[in-house]
C-alpha cells in the first residue's frame, strides 16, 4: 500500500448494484481504502479482486470506515440495512433515490443515532461515473460542514453540487430535473409519432428535433426570472392568447396523423384555463400557479 493510498479517506459503500459498483471502482482507482457490503455477496467478488475489502455484514462494514456511503434500492432498504449498525460518530452519505420527505426523515433518523448526514441525488447513469467528460454530478444537501469535509472524496466518482442545508433539497432538485426530462421525452414521443406513418426517416428528424430543443432550453431562464419578479408579462415574445389560439392546429394534425393527443391535452387544458382567468398577455409561466394545490 502506497503512502498516497494511506492518506486517502477510507470509504465504506453499502450496495453494489450497477451504480454502487461504478462508484466503488472509482474510489478504488483513486486509491481510497474501500470496504464494501452487498446483500448478495457474489456481487462483491470482482471488487475484492480489485482491492476492496468485503465485509460479511452491514454492521462490520459500517464499523470499518468513518465515511459511510449508502446506495440501495429505496428508503425502506436503507432503514432495514442500517437497523442493527452502530452509527455513532459516523458520517453517513445517502445516495439512495428518495423523496424530499423521506430524506428529511432519514436525516433526523441518522441524528438520533449519533450520525452526521448528507443526502444525495445522482444526476448520472452508471457509465457516467468516473468519466468527468460525461458531465454527471451529484446533488448534495444537509450538513454544510460534512459536505466540505468530504467534498474531495465525494467528487471522485462525479461532480458535486451542494444545494442547501435542508436535507430534502438534493432529492427535490433530483426529481425536479428528472420531471422536466420526462416532459421532454413526452414531447419527443409525440413528435416521432406524428411522422411514424410517413415516408420520413426518424434519423433525419432527430437532429432537427434535438437542435430545436436546445434552442428552446434558454426559456427556462426567462421563466425563472418571471417567477422571481412576479411579472409574467416580462419579456414575452409569444403571449398566452396567441399560443392558445394555435393549439387546434396541433390537435387537428395529431388526429389527421392518427396520433393520440393524450400527451399534449393536459398542458393545453392548463393553458386554456389560465387564459380564461384573463391572463392572455402573459407568458406560459402562469400555468405553474395552476399546478399548485
PDB file of C-alpha atoms in Angstrom:
ATOM      1  CA  UNK A   1       0.000   0.000   0.000  1.00  0.00           C
ATOM      2  CA  UNK A   2       1.479   3.336  -1.007  1.00  0.00           C
ATOM      3  CA  UNK A   3       1.738   6.428   1.125  1.00  0.00           C
ATOM      4  CA  UNK A   4      -0.730   8.100  -1.249  1.00  0.00           C
ATOM      5  CA  UNK A   5      -3.296   5.395  -0.523  1.00  0.00           C
ATOM      6  CA  UNK A   6      -2.821   5.693   3.235  1.00  0.00           C
ATOM      7  CA  UNK A   7      -3.608   9.408   3.102  1.00  0.00           C
ATOM      8  CA  UNK A   8      -6.889   8.943   1.246  1.00  0.00           C
ATOM      9  CA  UNK A   9     -10.151   8.870   3.219  1.00  0.00           C
ATOM     10  CA  UNK A  10     -11.362   5.311   3.869  1.00  0.00           C
ATOM     11  CA  UNK A  11     -14.848   4.714   2.480  1.00  0.00           C
ATOM     12  CA  UNK A  12     -17.486   2.103   3.225  1.00  0.00           C
ATOM     13  CA  UNK A  13     -20.020   1.506   0.463  1.00  0.00           C
ATOM     14  CA  UNK A  14     -23.267  -0.354   1.102  1.00  0.00           C
ATOM     15  CA  UNK A  15     -25.000  -1.540  -2.061  1.00  0.00           C
ATOM     16  CA  UNK A  16     -23.370  -2.942  -5.195  1.00  0.00           C
ATOM     17  CA  UNK A  17     -25.945  -2.611  -7.903  1.00  0.00           C
ATOM     18  CA  UNK A  18     -24.853  -1.104 -11.211  1.00  0.00           C
ATOM     19  CA  UNK A  19     -24.479   2.362  -9.696  1.00  0.00           C
ATOM     20  CA  UNK A  20     -22.844   1.176  -6.486  1.00  0.00           C
ATOM     21  CA  UNK A  21     -20.317  -0.912  -8.398  1.00  0.00           C
ATOM     22  CA  UNK A  22     -19.429   2.052 -10.604  1.00  0.00           C
ATOM     23  CA  UNK A  23     -18.937   4.227  -7.513  1.00  0.00           C
ATOM     24  CA  UNK A  24     -16.794   1.567  -5.877  1.00  0.00           C
ATOM     25  CA  UNK A  25     -14.459   1.255  -8.846  1.00  0.00           C
ATOM     26  CA  UNK A  26     -13.792   4.994  -8.982  1.00  0.00           C
ATOM     27  CA  UNK A  27     -12.818   5.153  -5.312  1.00  0.00           C
ATOM     28  CA  UNK A  28     -10.603   2.106  -5.696  1.00  0.00           C
ATOM     29  CA  UNK A  29      -8.937   3.572  -8.775  1.00  0.00           C
ATOM     30  CA  UNK A  30      -8.296   6.796  -6.884  1.00  0.00           C
ATOM     31  CA  UNK A  31      -6.569   4.919  -4.068  1.00  0.00           C
ATOM     32  CA  UNK A  32      -9.218   5.141  -1.359  1.00  0.00           C
ATOM     33  CA  UNK A  33      -9.280   2.196   1.064  1.00  0.00           C
ATOM     34  CA  UNK A  34     -12.712   0.743   0.350  1.00  0.00           C
ATOM     35  CA  UNK A  35     -14.907  -1.617   2.339  1.00  0.00           C
ATOM     36  CA  UNK A  36     -18.000  -2.929   0.579  1.00  0.00           C
ATOM     37  CA  UNK A  37     -21.071  -4.892   1.535  1.00  0.00           C
ATOM     38  CA  UNK A  38     -23.959  -6.185  -0.521  1.00  0.00           C
ATOM     39  CA  UNK A  39     -26.970  -8.281   0.326  1.00  0.00           C
ATOM     40  CA  UNK A  40     -25.918 -10.675  -2.453  1.00  0.00           C
ATOM     41  CA  UNK A  41     -22.247 -11.364  -1.597  1.00  0.00           C
ATOM     42  CA  UNK A  42     -21.354 -12.651  -5.065  1.00  0.00           C
ATOM     43  CA  UNK A  43     -21.582  -9.126  -6.439  1.00  0.00           C
ATOM     44  CA  UNK A  44     -18.584  -8.139  -4.324  1.00  0.00           C
ATOM     45  CA  UNK A  45     -16.236 -10.776  -5.740  1.00  0.00           C
ATOM     46  CA  UNK A  46     -14.946  -8.712  -8.659  1.00  0.00           C
ATOM     47  CA  UNK A  47     -14.339  -5.713  -6.413  1.00  0.00           C
ATOM     48  CA  UNK A  48     -12.449  -7.865  -3.941  1.00  0.00           C
ATOM     49  CA  UNK A  49     -10.122  -8.854  -6.771  1.00  0.00           C
ATOM     50  CA  UNK A  50      -9.581  -5.163  -7.447  1.00  0.00           C
ATOM     51  CA  UNK A  51      -8.603  -4.393  -3.864  1.00  0.00           C
ATOM     52  CA  UNK A  52     -11.821  -3.825  -1.946  1.00  0.00           C
ATOM     53  CA  UNK A  53     -12.315  -5.321   1.498  1.00  0.00           C
ATOM     54  CA  UNK A  54     -15.574  -7.266   1.608  1.00  0.00           C
ATOM     55  CA  UNK A  55     -17.407  -7.131   4.936  1.00  0.00           C
ATOM     56  CA  UNK A  56     -19.535 -10.070   5.990  1.00  0.00           C
ATOM     57  CA  UNK A  57     -22.265  -7.834   7.417  1.00  0.00           C
ATOM     58  CA  UNK A  58     -23.532  -4.300   7.110  1.00  0.00           C
ATOM     59  CA  UNK A  59     -22.580  -3.694  10.749  1.00  0.00           C
ATOM     60  CA  UNK A  60     -18.996  -4.772  10.101  1.00  0.00           C
ATOM     61  CA  UNK A  61     -18.846  -2.571   7.002  1.00  0.00           C
ATOM     62  CA  UNK A  62     -20.080   0.468   8.940  1.00  0.00           C
ATOM     63  CA  UNK A  63     -17.512  -0.149  11.661  1.00  0.00           C
ATOM     64  CA  UNK A  64     -14.683  -0.210   9.112  1.00  0.00           C
ATOM     65  CA  UNK A  65     -14.747   3.436   7.983  1.00  0.00           C
ATOM     66  CA  UNK A  66     -15.684   6.902   9.232  1.00  0.00           C
ATOM     67  CA  UNK A  67     -17.396   7.712   5.908  1.00  0.00           C
ATOM     68  CA  UNK A  68     -20.376   5.512   5.052  1.00  0.00           C
ATOM     69  CA  UNK A  69     -21.950   5.804   1.595  1.00  0.00           C
ATOM     70  CA  UNK A  70     -25.281   4.076   1.013  1.00  0.00           C
ATOM     71  CA  UNK A  71     -26.573   3.304  -2.486  1.00  0.00           C
ATOM     72  CA  UNK A  72     -29.502   0.929  -2.111  1.00  0.00           C
ATOM     73  CA  UNK A  73     -32.837   0.227  -3.792  1.00  0.00           C
ATOM     74  CA  UNK A  74     -35.063   2.548  -1.784  1.00  0.00           C
ATOM     75  CA  UNK A  75     -35.532   4.295   1.564  1.00  0.00           C
ATOM     76  CA  UNK A  76     -37.020   1.193   3.194  1.00  0.00           C
ATOM     77  CA  UNK A  77     -33.865  -0.736   2.249  1.00  0.00           C
ATOM     78  CA  UNK A  78     -31.715   1.910   3.949  1.00  0.00           C
ATOM     79  CA  UNK A  79     -33.594   1.523   7.212  1.00  0.00           C
ATOM     80  CA  UNK A  80     -33.501  -2.268   7.021  1.00  0.00           C
ATOM     81  CA  UNK A  81     -29.781  -2.485   6.205  1.00  0.00           C
ATOM     82  CA  UNK A  82     -28.689   0.051   8.839  1.00  0.00           C
ATOM     83  CA  UNK A  83     -31.086  -1.089  11.570  1.00  0.00           C
ATOM     84  CA  UNK A  84     -28.509  -3.104  13.524  1.00  0.00           C
ATOM     85  CA  UNK A  85     -25.460  -0.948  12.846  1.00  0.00           C
ATOM     86  CA  UNK A  86     -23.704   1.444  15.192  1.00  0.00           C
ATOM     87  CA  UNK A  87     -23.762   4.847  13.502  1.00  0.00           C
ATOM     88  CA  UNK A  88     -22.422   6.879  16.421  1.00  0.00           C
ATOM     89  CA  UNK A  89     -19.736   9.238  15.161  1.00  0.00           C
ATOM     90  CA  UNK A  90     -20.132   8.131  11.555  1.00  0.00           C
ATOM     91  CA  UNK A  91     -20.560  10.380   8.515  1.00  0.00           C
ATOM     92  CA  UNK A  92     -23.492   8.968   6.557  1.00  0.00           C
ATOM     93  CA  UNK A  93     -23.979   9.910   2.898  1.00  0.00           C
ATOM     94  CA  UNK A  94     -27.187   8.515   1.448  1.00  0.00           C
ATOM     95  CA  UNK A  95     -27.210   8.281  -2.352  1.00  0.00           C
ATOM     96  CA  UNK A  96     -30.373   6.168  -2.442  1.00  0.00           C
ATOM     97  CA  UNK A  97     -33.144   7.692  -4.549  1.00  0.00           C
ATOM     98  CA  UNK A  98     -35.839   9.069  -2.255  1.00  0.00           C
ATOM     99  CA  UNK A  99     -38.455  11.769  -1.889  1.00  0.00           C
ATOM    100  CA  UNK A 100     -37.651  15.045  -0.092  1.00  0.00           C
ATOM    101  CA  UNK A 101     -39.807  13.984   2.860  1.00  0.00           C
ATOM    102  CA  UNK A 102     -38.004  10.645   3.119  1.00  0.00           C
ATOM    103  CA  UNK A 103     -34.632  12.404   3.020  1.00  0.00           C
ATOM    104  CA  UNK A 104     -35.625  14.789   5.812  1.00  0.00           C
ATOM    105  CA  UNK A 105     -36.933  11.928   7.925  1.00  0.00           C
ATOM    106  CA  UNK A 106     -33.779   9.900   7.265  1.00  0.00           C
ATOM    107  CA  UNK A 107     -31.620  12.845   8.325  1.00  0.00           C
ATOM    108  CA  UNK A 108     -33.459  13.046  11.635  1.00  0.00           C
ATOM    109  CA  UNK A 109     -33.233   9.259  11.970  1.00  0.00           C
ATOM    110  CA  UNK A 110     -29.466   9.465  11.475  1.00  0.00           C
ATOM    111  CA  UNK A 111     -29.084  12.292  14.005  1.00  0.00           C
ATOM    112  CA  UNK A 112     -30.978  10.276  16.611  1.00  0.00           C
ATOM    113  CA  UNK A 113     -28.413   7.512  16.096  1.00  0.00           C
ATOM    114  CA  UNK A 114     -25.441   9.817  16.530  1.00  0.00           C
ATOM    115  CA  UNK A 115     -24.501  10.154  12.857  1.00  0.00           C
ATOM    116  CA  UNK A 116     -23.878  13.206  10.701  1.00  0.00           C
ATOM    117  CA  UNK A 117     -25.911  13.132   7.479  1.00  0.00           C
ATOM    118  CA  UNK A 118     -25.791  14.181   3.850  1.00  0.00           C
ATOM    119  CA  UNK A 119     -28.387  13.253   1.271  1.00  0.00           C
ATOM    120  CA  UNK A 120     -27.526  12.901  -2.404  1.00  0.00           C
ATOM    121  CA  UNK A 121     -29.313  12.812  -5.738  1.00  0.00           C
ATOM    122  CA  UNK A 122     -27.285  11.270  -8.549  1.00  0.00           C
ATOM    123  CA  UNK A 123     -27.688  13.040 -11.896  1.00  0.00           C
ATOM    124  CA  UNK A 124     -25.925  10.350 -13.889  1.00  0.00           C
ATOM    125  CA  UNK A 125     -26.213   6.786 -15.123  1.00  0.00           C
ATOM    126  CA  UNK A 126     -23.504   4.240 -14.219  1.00  0.00           C
ATOM    127  CA  UNK A 127     -21.378   4.722 -17.383  1.00  0.00           C
ATOM    128  CA  UNK A 128     -21.047   8.425 -16.494  1.00  0.00           C
ATOM    129  CA  UNK A 129     -19.472   7.650 -13.109  1.00  0.00           C
ATOM    130  CA  UNK A 130     -15.723   8.183 -13.130  1.00  0.00           C
ATOM    131  CA  UNK A 131     -15.939   9.914 -16.516  1.00  0.00           C
ATOM    132  CA  UNK A 132     -15.738  13.698 -15.929  1.00  0.00           C
ATOM    133  CA  UNK A 133     -16.215  14.426 -19.617  1.00  0.00           C
ATOM    134  CA  UNK A 134     -19.675  12.813 -19.435  1.00  0.00           C
ATOM    135  CA  UNK A 135     -20.960  15.644 -17.254  1.00  0.00           C
ATOM    136  CA  UNK A 136     -22.514  13.566 -14.467  1.00  0.00           C
ATOM    137  CA  UNK A 137     -22.795  15.030 -10.983  1.00  0.00           C
ATOM    138  CA  UNK A 138     -24.483  14.523  -7.628  1.00  0.00           C
ATOM    139  CA  UNK A 139     -26.699  16.960  -5.737  1.00  0.00           C
ATOM    140  CA  UNK A 140     -25.885  17.070  -2.008  1.00  0.00           C
ATOM    141  CA  UNK A 141     -27.880  18.583   0.833  1.00  0.00           C
ATOM    142  CA  UNK A 142     -27.647  18.507   4.607  1.00  0.00           C
ATOM    143  CA  UNK A 143     -24.747  19.458   6.855  1.00  0.00           C
ATOM    144  CA  UNK A 144     -22.533  22.024   5.058  1.00  0.00           C
ATOM    145  CA  UNK A 145     -19.629  21.148   7.343  1.00  0.00           C
ATOM    146  CA  UNK A 146     -19.930  17.488   6.437  1.00  0.00           C
ATOM    147  CA  UNK A 147     -20.051  18.308   2.749  1.00  0.00           C
ATOM    148  CA  UNK A 148     -16.896  20.413   2.979  1.00  0.00           C
ATOM    149  CA  UNK A 149     -15.132  17.721   4.992  1.00  0.00           C
ATOM    150  CA  UNK A 150     -15.701  15.092   2.315  1.00  0.00           C
ATOM    151  CA  UNK A 151     -16.024  17.223  -0.804  1.00  0.00           C
ATOM    152  CA  UNK A 152     -12.798  15.922  -2.338  1.00  0.00           C
ATOM    153  CA  UNK A 153     -13.687  12.277  -1.723  1.00  0.00           C
ATOM    154  CA  UNK A 154     -17.271  12.694  -2.955  1.00  0.00           C
ATOM    155  CA  UNK A 155     -16.013  14.394  -6.119  1.00  0.00           C
ATOM    156  CA  UNK A 156     -14.027  11.311  -7.176  1.00  0.00           C
ATOM    157  CA  UNK A 157     -16.945   9.484  -8.857  1.00  0.00           C
ATOM    158  CA  UNK A 158     -18.762  12.555 -10.216  1.00  0.00           C
ATOM    159  CA  UNK A 159     -19.056  16.301  -9.820  1.00  0.00           C
ATOM    160  CA  UNK A 160     -20.627  17.707  -6.670  1.00  0.00           C
ATOM    161  CA  UNK A 161     -23.308  20.381  -6.374  1.00  0.00           C
ATOM    162  CA  UNK A 162     -24.328  21.433  -2.860  1.00  0.00           C
ATOM    163  CA  UNK A 163     -27.914  22.764  -2.788  1.00  0.00           C
ATOM    164  CA  UNK A 164     -28.583  23.600   0.843  1.00  0.00           C
ATOM    165  CA  UNK A 165     -28.740  22.633   4.490  1.00  0.00           C
ATOM    166  CA  UNK A 166     -32.270  21.245   4.172  1.00  0.00           C
ATOM    167  CA  UNK A 167     -31.651  17.502   3.768  1.00  0.00           C
ATOM    168  CA  UNK A 168     -34.590  17.204   1.367  1.00  0.00           C
ATOM    169  CA  UNK A 169     -33.215  19.628  -1.215  1.00  0.00           C
ATOM    170  CA  UNK A 170     -30.972  17.138  -3.049  1.00  0.00           C
ATOM    171  CA  UNK A 171     -33.908  14.795  -3.640  1.00  0.00           C
ATOM    172  CA  UNK A 172     -36.099  17.738  -4.630  1.00  0.00           C
ATOM    173  CA  UNK A 173     -33.586  19.004  -7.191  1.00  0.00           C
ATOM    174  CA  UNK A 174     -33.131  15.452  -8.488  1.00  0.00           C
ATOM    175  CA  UNK A 175     -36.855  14.889  -9.033  1.00  0.00           C
ATOM    176  CA  UNK A 176     -37.388  18.398 -10.452  1.00  0.00           C
ATOM    177  CA  UNK A 177     -34.773  17.870 -13.159  1.00  0.00           C
ATOM    178  CA  UNK A 178     -35.936  14.339 -13.933  1.00  0.00           C
ATOM    179  CA  UNK A 179     -39.554  15.513 -14.126  1.00  0.00           C
ATOM    180  CA  UNK A 180     -38.537  18.063 -16.755  1.00  0.00           C
ATOM    181  CA  UNK A 181     -36.680  15.295 -18.571  1.00  0.00           C
ATOM    182  CA  UNK A 182     -39.782  13.118 -18.739  1.00  0.00           C
ATOM    183  CA  UNK A 183     -41.795  16.075 -20.009  1.00  0.00           C
ATOM    184  CA  UNK A 184     -39.225  16.463 -22.777  1.00  0.00           C
ATOM    185  CA  UNK A 185     -39.403  12.738 -23.542  1.00  0.00           C
ATOM    186  CA  UNK A 186     -43.178  13.054 -23.816  1.00  0.00           C
ATOM    187  CA  UNK A 187     -42.825  15.792 -26.426  1.00  0.00           C
ATOM    188  CA  UNK A 188     -40.224  13.767 -28.317  1.00  0.00           C
ATOM    189  CA  UNK A 189     -42.524  10.737 -28.308  1.00  0.00           C
ATOM    190  CA  UNK A 190     -45.370  12.804 -29.761  1.00  0.00           C
ATOM    191  CA  UNK A 191     -43.106  14.301 -32.422  1.00  0.00           C
ATOM    192  CA  UNK A 192     -41.887  10.913 -33.618  1.00  0.00           C
ATOM    193  CA  UNK A 193     -45.441   9.529 -33.527  1.00  0.00           C
ATOM    194  CA  UNK A 194     -46.564  12.281 -35.920  1.00  0.00           C
ATOM    195  CA  UNK A 195     -44.135  11.117 -38.626  1.00  0.00           C
ATOM    196  CA  UNK A 196     -44.364   7.401 -37.856  1.00  0.00           C
ATOM    197  CA  UNK A 197     -46.634   6.524 -40.800  1.00  0.00           C
ATOM    198  CA  UNK A 198     -44.966   8.855 -43.294  1.00  0.00           C
ATOM    199  CA  UNK A 199     -42.005   8.403 -45.604  1.00  0.00           C
ATOM    200  CA  UNK A 200     -39.799  10.360 -43.229  1.00  0.00           C
ATOM    201  CA  UNK A 201     -36.685   8.800 -41.751  1.00  0.00           C
ATOM    202  CA  UNK A 202     -36.715   9.246 -37.937  1.00  0.00           C
ATOM    203  CA  UNK A 203     -32.937   9.590 -38.131  1.00  0.00           C
ATOM    204  CA  UNK A 204     -33.398  12.621 -40.380  1.00  0.00           C
ATOM    205  CA  UNK A 205     -35.843  14.253 -37.953  1.00  0.00           C
ATOM    206  CA  UNK A 206     -33.687  13.519 -34.902  1.00  0.00           C
ATOM    207  CA  UNK A 207     -31.001  16.221 -35.384  1.00  0.00           C
ATOM    208  CA  UNK A 208     -33.662  18.802 -36.244  1.00  0.00           C
ATOM    209  CA  UNK A 209     -35.602  17.878 -33.107  1.00  0.00           C
ATOM    210  CA  UNK A 210     -32.506  17.864 -30.879  1.00  0.00           C
ATOM    211  CA  UNK A 211     -31.351  21.244 -32.171  1.00  0.00           C
ATOM    212  CA  UNK A 212     -34.822  22.720 -31.654  1.00  0.00           C
ATOM    213  CA  UNK A 213     -34.972  21.523 -28.056  1.00  0.00           C
ATOM    214  CA  UNK A 214     -31.539  23.016 -27.403  1.00  0.00           C
ATOM    215  CA  UNK A 215     -32.676  26.312 -28.926  1.00  0.00           C
ATOM    216  CA  UNK A 216     -35.754  26.360 -26.667  1.00  0.00           C
ATOM    217  CA  UNK A 217     -33.877  25.451 -23.484  1.00  0.00           C
ATOM    218  CA  UNK A 218     -32.922  29.052 -22.544  1.00  0.00           C
ATOM    219  CA  UNK A 219     -36.629  29.724 -21.999  1.00  0.00           C
ATOM    220  CA  UNK A 220     -36.213  28.197 -18.543  1.00  0.00           C
ATOM    221  CA  UNK A 221     -34.182  31.264 -17.504  1.00  0.00           C
ATOM    222  CA  UNK A 222     -36.977  33.601 -18.570  1.00  0.00           C
ATOM    223  CA  UNK A 223     -39.497  31.518 -16.663  1.00  0.00           C
ATOM    224  CA  UNK A 224     -37.322  31.695 -13.547  1.00  0.00           C
ATOM    225  CA  UNK A 225     -36.945  35.460 -13.926  1.00  0.00           C
ATOM    226  CA  UNK A 226     -40.718  35.893 -14.273  1.00  0.00           C
ATOM    227  CA  UNK A 227     -41.369  33.723 -11.219  1.00  0.00           C
ATOM    228  CA  UNK A 228     -38.868  35.699  -9.168  1.00  0.00           C
ATOM    229  CA  UNK A 229     -40.262  39.094 -10.229  1.00  0.00           C
ATOM    230  CA  UNK A 230     -43.918  38.071 -10.249  1.00  0.00           C
ATOM    231  CA  UNK A 231     -44.319  39.764 -13.631  1.00  0.00           C
ATOM    232  CA  UNK A 232     -45.388  37.077 -16.088  1.00  0.00           C
ATOM    233  CA  UNK A 233     -45.581  39.585 -18.958  1.00  0.00           C
ATOM    234  CA  UNK A 234     -41.876  40.433 -18.719  1.00  0.00           C
ATOM    235  CA  UNK A 235     -40.016  39.735 -21.968  1.00  0.00           C
ATOM    236  CA  UNK A 236     -42.964  37.943 -23.581  1.00  0.00           C
ATOM    237  CA  UNK A 237     -42.500  37.118 -27.272  1.00  0.00           C
ATOM    238  CA  UNK A 238     -45.472  34.826 -27.901  1.00  0.00           C
ATOM    239  CA  UNK A 239     -48.208  35.545 -25.391  1.00  0.00           C
ATOM    240  CA  UNK A 240     -50.609  33.026 -23.928  1.00  0.00           C
ATOM    241  CA  UNK A 241     -53.595  34.165 -26.008  1.00  0.00           C
ATOM    242  CA  UNK A 242     -51.659  33.653 -29.242  1.00  0.00           C
ATOM    243  CA  UNK A 243     -50.365  30.257 -28.176  1.00  0.00           C
ATOM    244  CA  UNK A 244     -53.796  29.026 -27.097  1.00  0.00           C
ATOM    245  CA  UNK A 245     -55.182  30.156 -30.461  1.00  0.00           C
ATOM    246  CA  UNK A 246     -52.647  27.890 -32.151  1.00  0.00           C
ATOM    247  CA  UNK A 247     -53.420  24.718 -30.203  1.00  0.00           C
ATOM    248  CA  UNK A 248     -56.241  23.492 -32.519  1.00  0.00           C
ATOM    249  CA  UNK A 249     -53.643  23.092 -35.274  1.00  0.00           C
ATOM    250  CA  UNK A 250     -51.612  20.705 -33.121  1.00  0.00           C
ATOM    251  CA  UNK A 251     -54.688  18.688 -32.149  1.00  0.00           C
ATOM    252  CA  UNK A 252     -56.007  18.527 -35.725  1.00  0.00           C
ATOM    253  CA  UNK A 253     -52.619  17.437 -37.029  1.00  0.00           C
ATOM    254  CA  UNK A 254     -52.483  14.671 -34.424  1.00  0.00           C
ATOM    255  CA  UNK A 255     -55.971  13.497 -35.433  1.00  0.00           C
ATOM    256  CA  UNK A 256     -55.071  13.519 -39.129  1.00  0.00           C
ATOM    257  CA  UNK A 257     -51.898  11.528 -38.442  1.00  0.00           C
ATOM    258  CA  UNK A 258     -53.757   9.002 -36.296  1.00  0.00           C
ATOM    259  CA  UNK A 259     -51.881  10.042 -33.162  1.00  0.00           C
ATOM    260  CA  UNK A 260     -53.413  10.280 -29.709  1.00  0.00           C
ATOM    261  CA  UNK A 261     -53.246  13.812 -28.250  1.00  0.00           C
ATOM    262  CA  UNK A 262     -53.069  12.472 -24.693  1.00  0.00           C
ATOM    263  CA  UNK A 263     -49.538  13.798 -24.146  1.00  0.00           C
ATOM    264  CA  UNK A 264     -50.491  17.312 -25.290  1.00  0.00           C
ATOM    265  CA  UNK A 265     -54.010  17.707 -23.934  1.00  0.00           C
ATOM    266  CA  UNK A 266     -53.198  18.148 -20.212  1.00  0.00           C
ATOM    267  CA  UNK A 267     -50.840  21.037 -20.892  1.00  0.00           C
ATOM    268  CA  UNK A 268     -53.140  22.624 -23.445  1.00  0.00           C
ATOM    269  CA  UNK A 269     -56.001  22.420 -20.941  1.00  0.00           C
ATOM    270  CA  UNK A 270     -53.930  24.293 -18.359  1.00  0.00           C
ATOM    271  CA  UNK A 271     -53.130  26.944 -20.958  1.00  0.00           C
ATOM    272  CA  UNK A 272     -56.833  27.392 -21.729  1.00  0.00           C
ATOM    273  CA  UNK A 273     -57.683  27.631 -18.030  1.00  0.00           C
ATOM    274  CA  UNK A 274     -55.069  30.312 -17.468  1.00  0.00           C
ATOM    275  CA  UNK A 275     -56.346  32.260 -20.475  1.00  0.00           C
ATOM    276  CA  UNK A 276     -59.917  32.050 -19.123  1.00  0.00           C
ATOM    277  CA  UNK A 277     -58.672  33.825 -15.999  1.00  0.00           C
ATOM    278  CA  UNK A 278     -57.829  36.820 -18.179  1.00  0.00           C
ATOM    279  CA  UNK A 279     -54.087  36.298 -18.473  1.00  0.00           C
ATOM    280  CA  UNK A 280     -53.764  36.494 -22.249  1.00  0.00           C
ATOM    281  CA  UNK A 281     -50.796  38.895 -22.269  1.00  0.00           C
ATOM    282  CA  UNK A 282     -48.711  36.655 -20.032  1.00  0.00           C
ATOM    283  CA  UNK A 283     -46.134  34.080 -20.975  1.00  0.00           C
ATOM    284  CA  UNK A 284     -46.817  30.402 -20.195  1.00  0.00           C
ATOM    285  CA  UNK A 285     -45.437  30.864 -16.659  1.00  0.00           C
ATOM    286  CA  UNK A 286     -48.907  31.209 -15.119  1.00  0.00           C
ATOM    287  CA  UNK A 287     -49.523  27.529 -15.794  1.00  0.00           C
ATOM    288  CA  UNK A 288     -47.166  26.817 -12.891  1.00  0.00           C
ATOM    289  CA  UNK A 289     -49.559  28.532 -10.482  1.00  0.00           C
ATOM    290  CA  UNK A 290     -52.395  26.291 -11.668  1.00  0.00           C
ATOM    291  CA  UNK A 291     -50.358  23.235 -10.686  1.00  0.00           C
ATOM    292  CA  UNK A 292     -50.053  24.352  -7.071  1.00  0.00           C
ATOM    293  CA  UNK A 293     -52.540  22.794  -4.638  1.00  0.00           C
TER     294      UNK A 293
END
